[in-house]
Amino acid sequence: MSDCLSVDISEWDKPGILYGKTAKQCTREEVAREVWAQLKAALNDTGQTVLSDSKLHSWFLDPGVSGIGTPDPRNEDELLIHPTGTFHNRPTAATRIPNFYLAGDYVAVPIDLATMEGANTSGRLAANALLDAVGSSAARCTVTPLYSAPELDLLKSTDRWRYRLGLPNAFDLG
């Protein structure tokens, strides 16, 4: 049995635990080793070895990430977070074109991140739209709404208000 673990590197400017360098300063191989070391540290923190070196089959770093380990690191692909204000410009899974449906992380779904979960949700919505269009009685794919904790509503409202005023998020430390 094999599994694939996909990891998003979200902190490129903080020194890691293996080399003491930021991900931007590391080579591609060093980034891979650093991520693996951090995963092992996090998953093996109870004294039980959940993740070992023998379980690593291979790794892949997006080719859009270039120049790391040089003075000019770049990410050519806008991944994970869609640019502000673009949600309503993205297409829905069901289109006005007969027999044409869309699925992928670029489709407008309640998960406003470029993730496999968003792509999966859009695929389910596309399949349901197709079943609706042909009048099928087949069971529809389950589309679970994104949970929004009500206890965070005040913080979200305050953040929207600050954004409209051009102010930073209250939690921005930079």
Coordinates of N, CA and C in Angstrom, one line a residue:
M1 N 0.8 -1.2 0.0 CA 0.0 0.0 0.0 C 0.9 1.2 0.0
S2 N 0.5 2.3 -0.8 CA 1.3 3.5 -0.9 C 0.3 4.7 -0.7
D3 N 0.8 5.7 -0.1 CA 0.1 7.0 0.0 C 1.0 8.1 -0.5
C4 N 0.3 9.2 -0.8 CA 1.0 10.4 -1.3 C 0.7 11.5 -0.3
L5 N 1.7 12.2 0.2 CA 1.5 13.3 1.1 C 1.9 14.5 0.4
S6 N 0.9 15.5 0.3 CA 1.2 16.8 -0.4 C 1.3 17.8 0.7
V7 N 2.4 18.6 0.6 CA 2.7 19.6 1.6 C 2.8 21.0 1.0
D8 N 2.1 22.0 1.6 CA 2.3 23.4 1.2 C 3.3 24.0 2.1
I9 N 4.3 24.6 1.6 CA 5.3 25.3 2.4 C 4.8 26.7 2.5
S10 N 4.5 27.1 3.7 CA 3.9 28.4 3.9 C 4.8 29.5 4.5
E11 N 5.9 29.0 5.0 CA 6.9 30.0 5.7 C 8.2 29.8 5.0
W12 N 8.5 30.8 4.1 CA 9.7 30.7 3.3 C 10.8 31.6 3.9
D13 N 10.5 32.4 4.9 CA 11.4 33.4 5.5 C 11.9 33.1 6.9
K14 N 11.5 32.0 7.5 CA 11.9 31.6 8.8 C 12.9 30.5 8.7
P15 N 14.1 30.6 9.4 CA 15.0 29.5 9.4 C 14.4 28.2 9.9
G16 N 14.8 27.1 9.2 CA 14.3 25.8 9.5 C 15.1 25.1 10.6
I17 N 14.7 23.9 10.9 CA 15.3 23.2 12.1 C 16.5 22.3 11.6
L18 N 16.7 22.1 10.4 CA 17.8 21.2 9.9 C 19.0 22.0 9.5
Y19 N 18.9 23.0 8.7 CA 20.0 23.8 8.2 C 20.2 25.1 8.8
G20 N 19.1 25.6 9.5 CA 19.2 27.0 10.1 C 19.1 28.0 9.0
K21 N 18.6 27.7 7.8 CA 18.5 28.6 6.7 C 17.0 28.7 6.4
T22 N 16.6 29.8 5.8 CA 15.2 30.0 5.3 C 15.1 29.1 4.0
A23 N 13.8 28.7 3.7 CA 13.6 27.9 2.5 C 14.1 28.6 1.3
K24 N 14.0 29.9 1.2 CA 14.5 30.7 0.1 C 16.0 30.5 -0.1
Q25 N 16.7 30.3 1.0 CA 18.2 30.2 1.0 C 18.6 28.8 0.7
C26 N 17.7 27.8 0.8 CA 18.1 26.4 0.6 C 18.0 26.0 -0.9
T27 N 18.8 25.0 -1.3 CA 18.6 24.4 -2.6 C 17.3 23.6 -2.6
R28 N 16.9 23.1 -3.7 CA 15.7 22.3 -3.8 C 15.8 21.0 -2.9
E29 N 17.0 20.4 -3.0 CA 17.2 19.2 -2.2 C 17.1 19.5 -0.7
E30 N 17.7 20.6 -0.3 CA 17.7 21.0 1.1 C 16.3 21.3 1.6
V31 N 15.5 22.0 0.7 CA 14.1 22.2 1.0 C 13.3 20.9 1.3
A32 N 13.6 19.9 0.4 CA 12.9 18.6 0.6 C 13.3 18.0 1.9
R33 N 14.6 18.0 2.2 CA 15.1 17.4 3.5 C 14.6 18.2 4.7
E34 N 14.5 19.5 4.6 CA 14.0 20.3 5.7 C 12.5 20.0 5.9
V35 N 11.7 19.9 4.9 CA 10.3 19.6 5.1 C 10.2 18.3 5.7
W36 N 10.9 17.3 5.2 CA 10.9 15.9 5.8 C 11.2 15.9 7.3
A37 N 12.3 16.7 7.6 CA 12.7 16.7 9.0 C 11.6 17.4 9.9
Q38 N 11.0 18.4 9.4 CA 9.9 19.1 10.1 C 8.7 18.2 10.3
L39 N 8.4 17.4 9.2 CA 7.3 16.5 9.3 C 7.5 15.4 10.4
K40 N 8.7 14.9 10.3 CA 9.1 13.8 11.3 C 9.1 14.4 12.7
A41 N 9.6 15.6 12.9 CA 9.6 16.2 14.2 C 8.2 16.4 14.8
A42 N 7.3 16.8 13.9 CA 5.9 17.1 14.3 C 5.1 15.8 14.5
L43 N 5.3 14.8 13.7 CA 4.5 13.6 13.8 C 5.1 12.5 14.7
N44 N 6.4 12.6 15.0 CA 7.0 11.7 16.0 C 7.2 12.3 17.4
D45 N 6.4 13.3 17.7 CA 6.6 14.1 18.9 C 6.1 13.3 20.2
T46 N 5.4 12.2 20.0 CA 4.9 11.5 21.2 C 5.8 10.3 21.7
G47 N 7.0 10.2 21.0 CA 7.9 9.1 21.3 C 7.7 7.9 20.4
Q48 N 6.6 7.9 19.7 CA 6.3 6.8 18.7 C 6.8 7.2 17.4
T49 N 7.5 6.4 16.6 CA 7.9 6.7 15.3 C 6.8 6.5 14.3
V50 N 6.2 7.5 13.9 CA 5.1 7.4 12.9 C 5.6 7.6 11.5
L51 N 6.6 8.4 11.4 CA 7.2 8.7 10.1 C 8.7 8.5 10.2
S52 N 9.3 7.6 9.3 CA 10.7 7.3 9.3 C 11.2 7.5 7.9
D53 N 12.6 7.6 7.8 CA 13.2 7.9 6.5 C 12.9 6.7 5.5
S54 N 12.7 5.5 6.0 CA 12.4 4.4 5.1 C 11.1 4.6 4.4
K55 N 10.2 5.4 4.9 CA 8.9 5.6 4.3 C 8.9 6.7 3.2
L56 N 10.0 7.4 3.0 CA 10.1 8.4 2.0 C 10.5 7.7 0.7
H57 N 9.5 7.7 -0.3 CA 9.8 7.1 -1.6 C 10.4 8.1 -2.5
S58 N 9.9 9.3 -2.6 CA 10.4 10.4 -3.5 C 9.8 11.7 -3.1
W59 N 10.2 12.7 -3.7 CA 9.6 14.1 -3.4 C 9.6 14.8 -4.7
F60 N 8.8 15.9 -4.7 CA 8.7 16.7 -5.9 C 8.4 18.2 -5.5
L61 N 9.2 19.1 -6.0 CA 9.0 20.5 -5.7 C 8.5 21.2 -7.0
D62 N 7.4 21.9 -6.9 CA 6.8 22.6 -8.0 C 7.9 23.3 -8.9
P63 N 7.9 23.0 -10.2 CA 8.9 23.7 -11.0 C 8.7 25.2 -11.1
G64 N 7.6 25.7 -10.7 CA 7.3 27.2 -10.7 C 8.2 27.8 -9.6
V65 N 8.7 27.1 -8.6 CA 9.6 27.6 -7.6 C 11.0 27.5 -8.2
S66 N 11.6 28.7 -8.4 CA 12.9 28.7 -9.0 C 13.8 29.7 -8.3
G67 N 15.1 29.6 -8.5 CA 16.0 30.5 -7.9 C 16.3 30.4 -6.4
I68 N 15.7 29.3 -5.8 CA 16.0 29.2 -4.4 C 17.4 28.8 -4.2
G69 N 18.0 29.3 -3.1 CA 19.4 29.1 -2.9 C 20.3 30.2 -3.6
T70 N 19.6 31.1 -4.3 CA 20.3 32.2 -5.0 C 19.7 33.5 -4.5
P71 N 20.3 34.6 -4.9 CA 19.8 35.9 -4.4 C 18.4 36.3 -5.0
D72 N 17.9 35.5 -6.0 CA 16.7 35.8 -6.7 C 15.7 34.7 -6.7
P73 N 15.2 34.3 -5.5 CA 14.2 33.2 -5.4 C 12.8 33.7 -6.0
R74 N 12.1 32.8 -6.7 CA 10.8 33.2 -7.2 C 9.8 32.1 -7.1
N75 N 8.5 32.5 -7.1 CA 7.4 31.5 -7.3 C 6.6 32.0 -8.5
E76 N 6.8 31.3 -9.6 CA 6.1 31.8 -10.8 C 4.6 31.5 -10.8
D77 N 4.2 30.6 -9.9 CA 2.8 30.2 -9.9 C 2.1 30.8 -8.7
E78 N 0.9 31.5 -8.9 CA 0.1 32.0 -7.8 C -0.7 30.8 -7.2
L79 N -0.2 30.2 -6.2 CA -0.9 29.1 -5.6 C -1.4 29.3 -4.2
L80 N -2.3 28.5 -3.8 CA -2.9 28.5 -2.5 C -3.9 29.7 -2.3
I81 N -3.5 30.9 -2.3 CA -4.4 32.0 -2.0 C -4.7 32.8 -3.3
H82 N -6.0 32.8 -3.6 CA -6.4 33.6 -4.8 C -6.2 35.1 -4.5
P83 N -5.8 35.9 -5.5 CA -5.7 37.3 -5.3 C -7.0 37.9 -4.8
T84 N -6.9 38.9 -3.9 CA -8.0 39.6 -3.3 C -9.0 40.1 -4.4
G85 N -10.2 39.8 -4.2 CA -11.3 40.4 -5.1 C -11.5 39.6 -6.3
T86 N -10.9 38.4 -6.5 CA -11.1 37.6 -7.7 C -12.1 36.5 -7.6
F87 N -12.7 36.3 -6.4 CA -13.6 35.2 -6.3 C -14.8 35.3 -7.3
H88 N -15.4 36.5 -7.4 CA -16.5 36.6 -8.3 C -16.2 36.6 -9.8
N89 N -14.9 36.6 -10.1 CA -14.5 36.6 -11.5 C -14.3 35.1 -11.9
R90 N -14.3 34.2 -11.0 CA -14.0 32.8 -11.3 C -15.3 32.1 -11.8
P91 N -15.2 31.2 -12.7 CA -16.4 30.5 -13.2 C -17.0 29.5 -12.2
T92 N -18.2 29.2 -12.4 CA -18.9 28.1 -11.5 C -18.7 26.8 -12.3
A93 N -19.0 25.7 -11.6 CA -18.9 24.4 -12.2 C -19.8 24.2 -13.3
A94 N -21.1 24.7 -13.1 CA -22.1 24.6 -14.2 C -22.0 25.9 -15.0
T95 N -21.9 25.8 -16.3 CA -21.8 27.0 -17.2 C -23.1 27.1 -18.0
R96 N -23.2 28.2 -18.7 CA -24.4 28.5 -19.5 C -24.3 27.7 -20.9
I97 N -23.1 27.2 -21.1 CA -22.9 26.4 -22.3 C -23.4 25.0 -22.1
P98 N -24.3 24.5 -23.0 CA -24.8 23.2 -22.8 C -23.7 22.1 -22.8
N99 N -23.8 21.2 -21.9 CA -22.9 20.1 -21.8 C -21.4 20.5 -21.6
F100 N -21.2 21.6 -20.9 CA -19.9 22.1 -20.6 C -19.8 22.4 -19.1
Y101 N -19.0 21.7 -18.4 CA -18.9 21.8 -16.9 C -17.4 22.0 -16.6
L102 N -17.1 22.7 -15.5 CA -15.8 23.0 -15.1 C -15.5 22.4 -13.7
A103 N -14.2 22.0 -13.5 CA -13.8 21.5 -12.2 C -12.3 21.8 -12.1
G104 N -11.9 22.2 -10.9 CA -10.5 22.5 -10.7 C -10.4 23.6 -9.5
D105 N -9.2 23.8 -9.1 CA -9.1 24.8 -8.0 C -9.4 26.2 -8.3
Y106 N -9.6 26.5 -9.6 CA -9.9 27.9 -10.1 C -11.4 28.1 -10.1
V107 N -12.2 27.1 -9.9 CA -13.6 27.3 -10.0 C -14.1 27.9 -8.6
A108 N -15.1 28.7 -8.7 CA -15.6 29.4 -7.5 C -16.4 28.4 -6.7
V109 N -15.9 28.1 -5.5 CA -16.5 27.2 -4.6 C -16.4 27.9 -3.2
P110 N -17.1 27.4 -2.2 CA -17.0 28.0 -0.9 C -15.6 28.0 -0.2
I111 N -14.7 27.1 -0.8 CA -13.4 27.0 -0.2 C -12.5 28.0 -1.1
D112 N -12.2 29.2 -0.6 CA -11.5 30.2 -1.4 C -10.0 30.0 -1.3
L113 N -9.5 28.8 -1.6 CA -8.1 28.5 -1.6 C -7.9 27.6 -2.8
A114 N -6.7 27.7 -3.4 CA -6.4 26.8 -4.5 C -5.9 25.5 -3.8
T115 N -6.8 24.6 -3.5 CA -6.5 23.3 -2.8 C -7.1 22.2 -3.5
M116 N -6.7 21.0 -3.1 CA -7.3 19.8 -3.6 C -8.8 19.7 -3.1
E117 N -9.0 20.2 -1.9 CA -10.4 20.2 -1.4 C -11.3 21.0 -2.3
G118 N -10.8 22.2 -2.7 CA -11.6 23.1 -3.5 C -11.8 22.4 -4.9
A119 N -10.8 21.8 -5.4 CA -10.9 21.2 -6.7 C -11.9 20.0 -6.6
N120 N -11.8 19.2 -5.5 CA -12.7 18.1 -5.3 C -14.2 18.6 -5.2
T121 N -14.4 19.7 -4.5 CA -15.7 20.3 -4.4 C -16.2 20.7 -5.7
S122 N -15.4 21.3 -6.5 CA -15.9 21.8 -7.8 C -16.2 20.6 -8.7
G123 N -15.4 19.5 -8.6 CA -15.7 18.3 -9.3 C -17.1 17.7 -9.0
R124 N -17.4 17.7 -7.7 CA -18.7 17.2 -7.2 C -19.8 18.1 -7.7
L125 N -19.6 19.4 -7.7 CA -20.6 20.3 -8.2 C -20.8 20.1 -9.7
A126 N -19.7 19.9 -10.4 CA -19.8 19.7 -11.9 C -20.6 18.4 -12.1
A127 N -20.3 17.3 -11.4 CA -21.0 16.0 -11.6 C -22.5 16.2 -11.3
N128 N -22.8 16.9 -10.2 CA -24.2 17.1 -9.8 C -24.9 18.0 -10.9
A129 N -24.3 19.0 -11.4 CA -24.9 19.8 -12.5 C -25.2 19.0 -13.7
L130 N -24.2 18.1 -14.1 CA -24.5 17.2 -15.2 C -25.6 16.3 -15.0
L131 N -25.7 15.7 -13.8 CA -26.8 14.8 -13.4 C -28.2 15.6 -13.5
D132 N -28.2 16.8 -13.0 CA -29.4 17.7 -13.1 C -29.7 17.9 -14.5
A133 N -28.8 18.3 -15.3 CA -29.0 18.6 -16.7 C -29.7 17.5 -17.5
V134 N -29.3 16.3 -17.2 CA -29.8 15.1 -18.0 C -31.1 14.5 -17.3
G135 N -31.4 15.1 -16.1 CA -32.6 14.6 -15.4 C -32.4 13.3 -14.8
S136 N -31.2 13.0 -14.4 CA -30.9 11.7 -13.8 C -31.5 11.6 -12.4
S137 N -31.9 10.4 -12.0 CA -32.4 10.1 -10.7 C -31.3 9.5 -9.8
A138 N -30.1 9.5 -10.3 CA -28.9 9.0 -9.6 C -28.7 9.8 -8.4
A139 N -28.1 9.2 -7.3 CA -27.8 10.0 -6.1 C -26.7 11.1 -6.5
R140 N -26.9 12.2 -5.8 CA -26.0 13.3 -6.1 C -24.7 13.2 -5.2
C141 N -23.7 13.8 -5.6 CA -22.4 13.8 -4.8 C -22.7 14.7 -3.6
T142 N -22.2 14.3 -2.5 CA -22.3 15.1 -1.3 C -21.3 16.3 -1.4
V143 N -21.9 17.5 -1.1 CA -21.0 18.7 -1.0 C -21.2 19.2 0.3
T144 N -20.2 19.1 1.2 CA -20.3 19.6 2.5 C -19.9 21.0 2.6
P145 N -20.8 21.8 3.2 CA -20.5 23.3 3.3 C -19.3 23.5 4.2
L146 N -18.5 24.5 3.9 CA -17.3 24.8 4.7 C -17.8 25.3 6.0
Y147 N -17.3 24.7 7.1 CA -17.8 25.1 8.5 C -17.2 26.5 8.8
S148 N -18.0 27.3 9.3 CA -17.6 28.6 9.8 C -18.0 28.8 11.3
A149 N -16.9 28.8 12.1 CA -17.2 28.9 13.6 C -17.9 30.2 13.9
P150 N -19.1 30.2 14.5 CA -19.8 31.4 14.8 C -19.0 32.3 15.8
E151 N -18.2 31.7 16.6 CA -17.4 32.5 17.6 C -16.4 33.4 17.0
L152 N -16.1 33.2 15.7 CA -15.2 34.0 14.9 C -15.9 35.1 14.1
D153 N -17.2 35.2 14.2 CA -18.0 36.1 13.4 C -17.6 37.6 13.7
L154 N -17.4 37.9 14.9 CA -17.0 39.3 15.3 C -15.7 39.7 14.8
L155 N -14.7 38.7 14.8 CA -13.4 39.0 14.3 C -13.4 39.2 12.8
K156 N -14.2 38.4 12.1 CA -14.3 38.5 10.6 C -15.0 39.8 10.3
S157 N -16.0 40.2 11.0 CA -16.7 41.5 10.7 C -15.7 42.6 10.9
T158 N -14.9 42.6 12.0 CA -13.9 43.6 12.3 C -12.8 43.6 11.2
D159 N -12.4 42.5 10.7 CA -11.4 42.4 9.6 C -12.0 43.0 8.4
R160 N -13.2 42.7 8.0 CA -13.8 43.3 6.8 C -13.9 44.8 6.9
W161 N -14.2 45.3 8.1 CA -14.3 46.7 8.3 C -12.9 47.4 8.2
R162 N -11.9 46.8 8.8 CA -10.6 47.3 8.7 C -10.1 47.3 7.2
Y163 N -10.4 46.2 6.5 CA -10.0 46.1 5.1 C -10.6 47.2 4.3
R164 N -11.9 47.5 4.5 CA -12.5 48.6 3.7 C -11.9 49.9 4.0
L165 N -11.4 50.1 5.2 CA -10.7 51.4 5.6 C -9.2 51.4 5.2
G166 N -8.8 50.3 4.6 CA -7.4 50.2 4.2 C -6.4 50.0 5.3
L167 N -6.9 49.4 6.4 CA -6.1 49.1 7.6 C -5.7 47.7 7.5
P168 N -4.5 47.3 8.1 CA -4.1 45.9 8.1 C -4.9 45.1 9.0
N169 N -4.9 43.8 8.9 CA -5.5 42.9 9.8 C -5.0 43.1 11.2
A170 N -5.8 43.0 12.2 CA -5.4 43.3 13.5 C -4.3 42.3 14.0
F171 N -4.2 41.2 13.4 CA -3.2 40.2 13.8 C -1.9 40.3 13.0
D172 N -1.8 41.2 12.0 CA -0.6 41.4 11.2 C 0.5 41.9 12.1
L173 N 1.6 41.2 12.2 CA 2.7 41.6 13.1 C 3.8 42.3 12.3
G174 N 3.8 42.2 11.0 CA 4.9 42.8 10.2 C 4.8 44.2 9.9

